XYZ file of C-alpha atoms in Angstrom:
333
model
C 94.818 40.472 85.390
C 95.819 38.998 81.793
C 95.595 35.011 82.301
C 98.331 32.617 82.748
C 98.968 28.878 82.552
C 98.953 27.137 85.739
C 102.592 26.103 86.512
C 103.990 22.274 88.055
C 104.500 24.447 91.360
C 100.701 25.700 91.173
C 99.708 22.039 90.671
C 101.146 20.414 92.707
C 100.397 22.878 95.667
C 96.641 22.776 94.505
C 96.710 18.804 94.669
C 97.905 19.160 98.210
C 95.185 21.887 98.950
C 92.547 19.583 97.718
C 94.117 16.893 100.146
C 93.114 18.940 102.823
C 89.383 19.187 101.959
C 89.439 23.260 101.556
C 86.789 24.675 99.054
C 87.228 25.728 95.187
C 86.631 29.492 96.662
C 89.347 28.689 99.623
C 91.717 27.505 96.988
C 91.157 30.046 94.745
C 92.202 32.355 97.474
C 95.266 31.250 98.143
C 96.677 30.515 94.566
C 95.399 34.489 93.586
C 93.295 32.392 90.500
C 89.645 32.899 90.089
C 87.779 29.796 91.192
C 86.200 29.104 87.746
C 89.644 28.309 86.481
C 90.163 25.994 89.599
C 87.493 24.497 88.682
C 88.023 24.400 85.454
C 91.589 23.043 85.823
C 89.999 20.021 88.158
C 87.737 19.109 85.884
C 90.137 18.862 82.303
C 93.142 16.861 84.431
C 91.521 15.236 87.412
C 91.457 10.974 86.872
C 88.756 9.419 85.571
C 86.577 6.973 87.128
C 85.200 6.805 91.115
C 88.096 7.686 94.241
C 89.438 5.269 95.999
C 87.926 5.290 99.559
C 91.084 5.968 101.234
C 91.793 9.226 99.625
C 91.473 12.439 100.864
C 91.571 14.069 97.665
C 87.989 13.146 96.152
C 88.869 14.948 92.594
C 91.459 12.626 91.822
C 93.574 15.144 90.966
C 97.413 14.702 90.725
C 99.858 17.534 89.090
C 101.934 14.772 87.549
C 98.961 13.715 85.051
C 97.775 17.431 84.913
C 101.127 18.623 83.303
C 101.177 16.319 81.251
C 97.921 16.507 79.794
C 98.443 20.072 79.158
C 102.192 19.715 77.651
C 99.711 17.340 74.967
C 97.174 19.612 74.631
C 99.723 22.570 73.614
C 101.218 20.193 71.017
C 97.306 19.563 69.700
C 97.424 23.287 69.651
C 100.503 23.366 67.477
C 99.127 21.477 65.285
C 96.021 22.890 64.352
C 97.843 26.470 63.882
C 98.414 25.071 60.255
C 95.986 22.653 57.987
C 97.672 19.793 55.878
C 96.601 20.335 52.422
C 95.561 23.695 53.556
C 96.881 26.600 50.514
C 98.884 28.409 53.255
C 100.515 24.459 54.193
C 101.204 23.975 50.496
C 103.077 27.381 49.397
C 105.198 26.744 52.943
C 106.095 23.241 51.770
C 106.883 24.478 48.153
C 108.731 27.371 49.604
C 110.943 25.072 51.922
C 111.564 22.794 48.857
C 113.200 25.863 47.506
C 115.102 26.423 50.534
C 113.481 29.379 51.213
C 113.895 30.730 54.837
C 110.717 30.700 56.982
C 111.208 34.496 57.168
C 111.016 34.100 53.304
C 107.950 32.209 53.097
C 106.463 34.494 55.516
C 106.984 38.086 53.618
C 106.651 36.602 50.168
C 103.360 35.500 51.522
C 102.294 38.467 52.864
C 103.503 40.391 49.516
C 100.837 38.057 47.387
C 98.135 37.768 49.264
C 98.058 40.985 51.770
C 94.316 40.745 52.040
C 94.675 37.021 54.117
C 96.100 35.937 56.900
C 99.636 36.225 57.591
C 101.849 33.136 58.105
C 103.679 33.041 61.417
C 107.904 32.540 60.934
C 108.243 30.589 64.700
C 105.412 28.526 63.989
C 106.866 27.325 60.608
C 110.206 26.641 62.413
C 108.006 24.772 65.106
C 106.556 22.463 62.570
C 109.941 21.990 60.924
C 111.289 20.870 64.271
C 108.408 18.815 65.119
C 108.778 16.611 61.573
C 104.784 17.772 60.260
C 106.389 18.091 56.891
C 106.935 15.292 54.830
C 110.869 14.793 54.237
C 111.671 17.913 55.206
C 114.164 18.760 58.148
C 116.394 21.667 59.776
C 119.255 19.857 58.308
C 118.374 19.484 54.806
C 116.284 21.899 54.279
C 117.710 25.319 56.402
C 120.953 27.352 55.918
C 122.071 26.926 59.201
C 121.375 23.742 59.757
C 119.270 23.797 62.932
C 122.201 25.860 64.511
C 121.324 28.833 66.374
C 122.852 32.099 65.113
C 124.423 33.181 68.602
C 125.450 36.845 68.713
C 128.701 37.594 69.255
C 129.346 40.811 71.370
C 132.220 43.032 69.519
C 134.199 43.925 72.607
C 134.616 40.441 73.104
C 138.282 39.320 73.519
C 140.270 35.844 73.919
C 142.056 37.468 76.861
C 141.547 40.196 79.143
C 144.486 43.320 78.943
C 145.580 45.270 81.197
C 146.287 47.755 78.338
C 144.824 48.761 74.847
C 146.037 50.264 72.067
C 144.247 53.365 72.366
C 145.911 54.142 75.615
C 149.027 54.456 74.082
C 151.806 56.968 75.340
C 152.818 59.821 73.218
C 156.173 58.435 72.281
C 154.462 55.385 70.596
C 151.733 57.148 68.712
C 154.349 59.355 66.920
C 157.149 56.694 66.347
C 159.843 58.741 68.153
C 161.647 56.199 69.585
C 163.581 52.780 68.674
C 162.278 49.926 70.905
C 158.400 49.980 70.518
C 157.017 46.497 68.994
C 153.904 45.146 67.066
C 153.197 41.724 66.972
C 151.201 39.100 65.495
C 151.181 35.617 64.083
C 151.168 34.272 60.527
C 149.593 30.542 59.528
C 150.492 28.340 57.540
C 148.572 25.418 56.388
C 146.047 24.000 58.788
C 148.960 21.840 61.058
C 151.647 23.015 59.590
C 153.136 25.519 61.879
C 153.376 29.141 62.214
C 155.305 32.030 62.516
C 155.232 34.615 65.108
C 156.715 38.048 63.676
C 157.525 40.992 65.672
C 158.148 44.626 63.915
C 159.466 48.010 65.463
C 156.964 50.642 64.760
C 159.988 52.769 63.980
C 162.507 51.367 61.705
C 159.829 48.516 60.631
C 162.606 46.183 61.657
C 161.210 42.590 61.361
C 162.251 39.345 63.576
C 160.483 36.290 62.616
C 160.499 33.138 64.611
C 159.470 29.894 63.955
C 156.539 27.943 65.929
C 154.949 24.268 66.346
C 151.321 25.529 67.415
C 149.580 28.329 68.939
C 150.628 27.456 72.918
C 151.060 30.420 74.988
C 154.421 29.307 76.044
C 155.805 28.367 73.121
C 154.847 31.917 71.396
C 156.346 33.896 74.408
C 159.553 31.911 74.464
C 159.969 32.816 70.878
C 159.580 36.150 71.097
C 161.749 36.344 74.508
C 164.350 34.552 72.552
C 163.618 37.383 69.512
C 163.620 40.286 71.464
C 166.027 39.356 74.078
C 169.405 41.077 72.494
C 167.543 44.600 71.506
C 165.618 47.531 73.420
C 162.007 47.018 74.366
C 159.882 49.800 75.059
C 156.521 48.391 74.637
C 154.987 45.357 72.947
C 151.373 45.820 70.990
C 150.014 42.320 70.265
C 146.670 41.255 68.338
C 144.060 39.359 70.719
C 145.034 35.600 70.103
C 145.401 33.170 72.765
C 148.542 32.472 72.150
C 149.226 35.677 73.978
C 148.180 35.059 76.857
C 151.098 34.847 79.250
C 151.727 38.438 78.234
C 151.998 38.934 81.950
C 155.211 36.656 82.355
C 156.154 38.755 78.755
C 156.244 42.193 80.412
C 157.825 40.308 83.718
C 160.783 38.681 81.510
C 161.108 41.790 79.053
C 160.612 44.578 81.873
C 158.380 46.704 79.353
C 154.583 47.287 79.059
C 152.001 44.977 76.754
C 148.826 46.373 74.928
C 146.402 44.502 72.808
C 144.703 45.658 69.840
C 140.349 46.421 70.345
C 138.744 43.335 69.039
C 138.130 43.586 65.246
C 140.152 46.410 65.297
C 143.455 45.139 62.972
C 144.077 48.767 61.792
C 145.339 49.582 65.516
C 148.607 47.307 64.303
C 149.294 48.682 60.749
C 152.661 48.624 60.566
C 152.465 44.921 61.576
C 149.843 43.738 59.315
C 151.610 45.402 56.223
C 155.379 43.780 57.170
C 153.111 40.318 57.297
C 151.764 41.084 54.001
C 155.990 41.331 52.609
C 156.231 37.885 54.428
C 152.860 36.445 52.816
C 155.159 37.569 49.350
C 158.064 34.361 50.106
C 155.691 32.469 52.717
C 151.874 32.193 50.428
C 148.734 31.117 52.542
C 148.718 26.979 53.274
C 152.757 27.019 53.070
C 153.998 24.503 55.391
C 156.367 25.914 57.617
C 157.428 22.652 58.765
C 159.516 22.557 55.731
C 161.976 25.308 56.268
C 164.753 25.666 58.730
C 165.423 28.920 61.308
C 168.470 29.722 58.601
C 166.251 29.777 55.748
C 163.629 32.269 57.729
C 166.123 34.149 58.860
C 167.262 34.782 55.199
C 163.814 36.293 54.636
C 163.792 38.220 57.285
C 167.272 39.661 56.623
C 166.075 40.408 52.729
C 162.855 42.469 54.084
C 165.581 44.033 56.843
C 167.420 45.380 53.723
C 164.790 46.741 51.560
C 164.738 50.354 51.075
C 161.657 52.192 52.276
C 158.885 54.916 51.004
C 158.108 55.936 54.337
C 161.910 55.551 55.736
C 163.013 58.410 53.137
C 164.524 54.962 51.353
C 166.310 53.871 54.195
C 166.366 50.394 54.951
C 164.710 49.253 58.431
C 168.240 48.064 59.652
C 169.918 51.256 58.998
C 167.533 53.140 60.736
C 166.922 50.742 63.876
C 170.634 50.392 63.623
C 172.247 53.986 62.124
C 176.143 52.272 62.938
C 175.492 49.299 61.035
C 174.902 49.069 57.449
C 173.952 45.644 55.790
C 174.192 44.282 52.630
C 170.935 43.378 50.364
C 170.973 39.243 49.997
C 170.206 38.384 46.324
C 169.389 34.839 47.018
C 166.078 34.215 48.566
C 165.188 31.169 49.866
């Protein structure tokens, strides 16, 4: 049986067999251990000096002092995995100067000197941790700063659909209809508003609508409010938080809501591309604050108006609607 370090539990349940006067063999017994490491385990923790005569427990052994002693002794341990001065200790410390990785260190190591003994990476990030090198730290000395890298799974989602974009229907897929919707949001400045912009896989008709911040509410009013006076099929949104009363959406709308895989922007083309003609009058880090509902609305009725490729030149409002027929505004905002 491959050996293992007596737990708190083990000690503390061998200080109270010792209480009871039972034999090393006895104990042994019941803790499955072999009685040399009983013994052994007595004699490296148990208290110095003679037992007091009203004790039962004649090794002076308590699982307090035990753990603790070995907690030190593993730290001991540590430390004599790597010698100060040692040539291994100096090409780690001139390696870490460099802001080399321990993985770095480690493999460059190994590279020059194949014939000697190979550096371990955790016990060079113990060391770090435990401040054995001379000014040098997780903070100023690693990429990450001490952080841990955590994985991030890539089905993971803000919110949880009922529907994805891969289920949908066959009308949606080909475009056959007026009335189905992608969705999205587009940032301004860090706190300085947003716009939510919703575009009919169709006719690539565009409706833009000003928000404060990313709450849910907010975002679903606006797009009620956008949406309210035309035909809604279906609404495909990206994963964002300020989605997530898509339930109330589909209640207040009476159509069906899907949601884009995670990392999967593609699934919302037609979207992502009319954003890209609103990035054209609205740049990264514009402040939204500045502009009125009038003056978006002139932008959205310019990109409305602008003949398309992949409309046979049509314009998105003579498609979406083939009875009206507006005029191009020359004057952008």
């Amino acid at each position: 049986m491959s050996y293992t370090h007596f737990t708190l539990e083990e000690r503390k349940y061998l200080q109270q067999l010792l209480s009871d006067g039972l034999s090393m063999r006895k104990i042994a017994a019941i803790l499955e251990r072999s009685p040399s490491s009983i013994s052994r385990e007595i004699k490296r923790n148990r208290t110095k000096g003679k037992p007091k005569k009203e004790s039962n427990n004649k090794y002076q052994y308590n699982h307090w002092r035990a753990q603790t002693l070995s907690i030190i002794r593993r730290k001991n341990l540590c430390r004599r995995a790597l010698q100060p001065e040692s040539e291994a200790w100096e090409y780690i410390v001139s390696g870490l100067q460099n802001f080399w990785s321990p993985e770095e260190i480690c493999k460059r190591w190994h590279l020059l000197f194949p014939e000697r003994k190979t550096l371990c990476v955790s016990t060079i990030y113990r060391y770090i941790k435990l401040n054995y090198f001379h000014k040098i730290s997780e903070k100023t000395h690693l990429r990450r700063r001490g952080k841990r890298k955590v994985p991030r799974n890539s089905n993971f989602n803000t919110i949880q659909p009922d529907r994805t974009i891969p289920q949908w229907p066959e009308e949606i897929v080909t475009r056959s209809r007026v009335g189905d919707w992608e969705g999205d949001t587009i940032y301004g400045g860090i706190g300085k508003g947003l716009v939510v912009s919703m575009v009919d896989r169709k006719s690539r008709f565009l409706r833009l609508a000003l928000l404060d911040s990313r709450n849910a509410t907010e975002t679903r009013i606006a797009i009620e409010s956008s949406l309210s006076d035309l035909p809604v099929k279906s609404i495909s949104l990206d994963n964002g938080a300020e989605f997530s009363e898509f339930h109330q959406l589909e209640q207040n709308l009476n159509t069906l809501v899907y949601f884009a895989e995670p990392h999967k922007p593609w699934q919302r083309g037609t979207n992502e591309n009319t954003n890209d003609l609103v990035r054209f009058f609205f740049p990264k880090g514009f402040d939204f604050r500045t502009i009125t509902a009038e003056e978006l609305q002139k932008v959205e009725d310019l990109i409305n108006n602008h003949p398309r490729k992949c409309l046979g030149w049509r314009t998105p409002v003579e498609v979406f609607f083939p009875e009206k027929v507006l005029h191009l505004i020359d004057n952008p905002p």
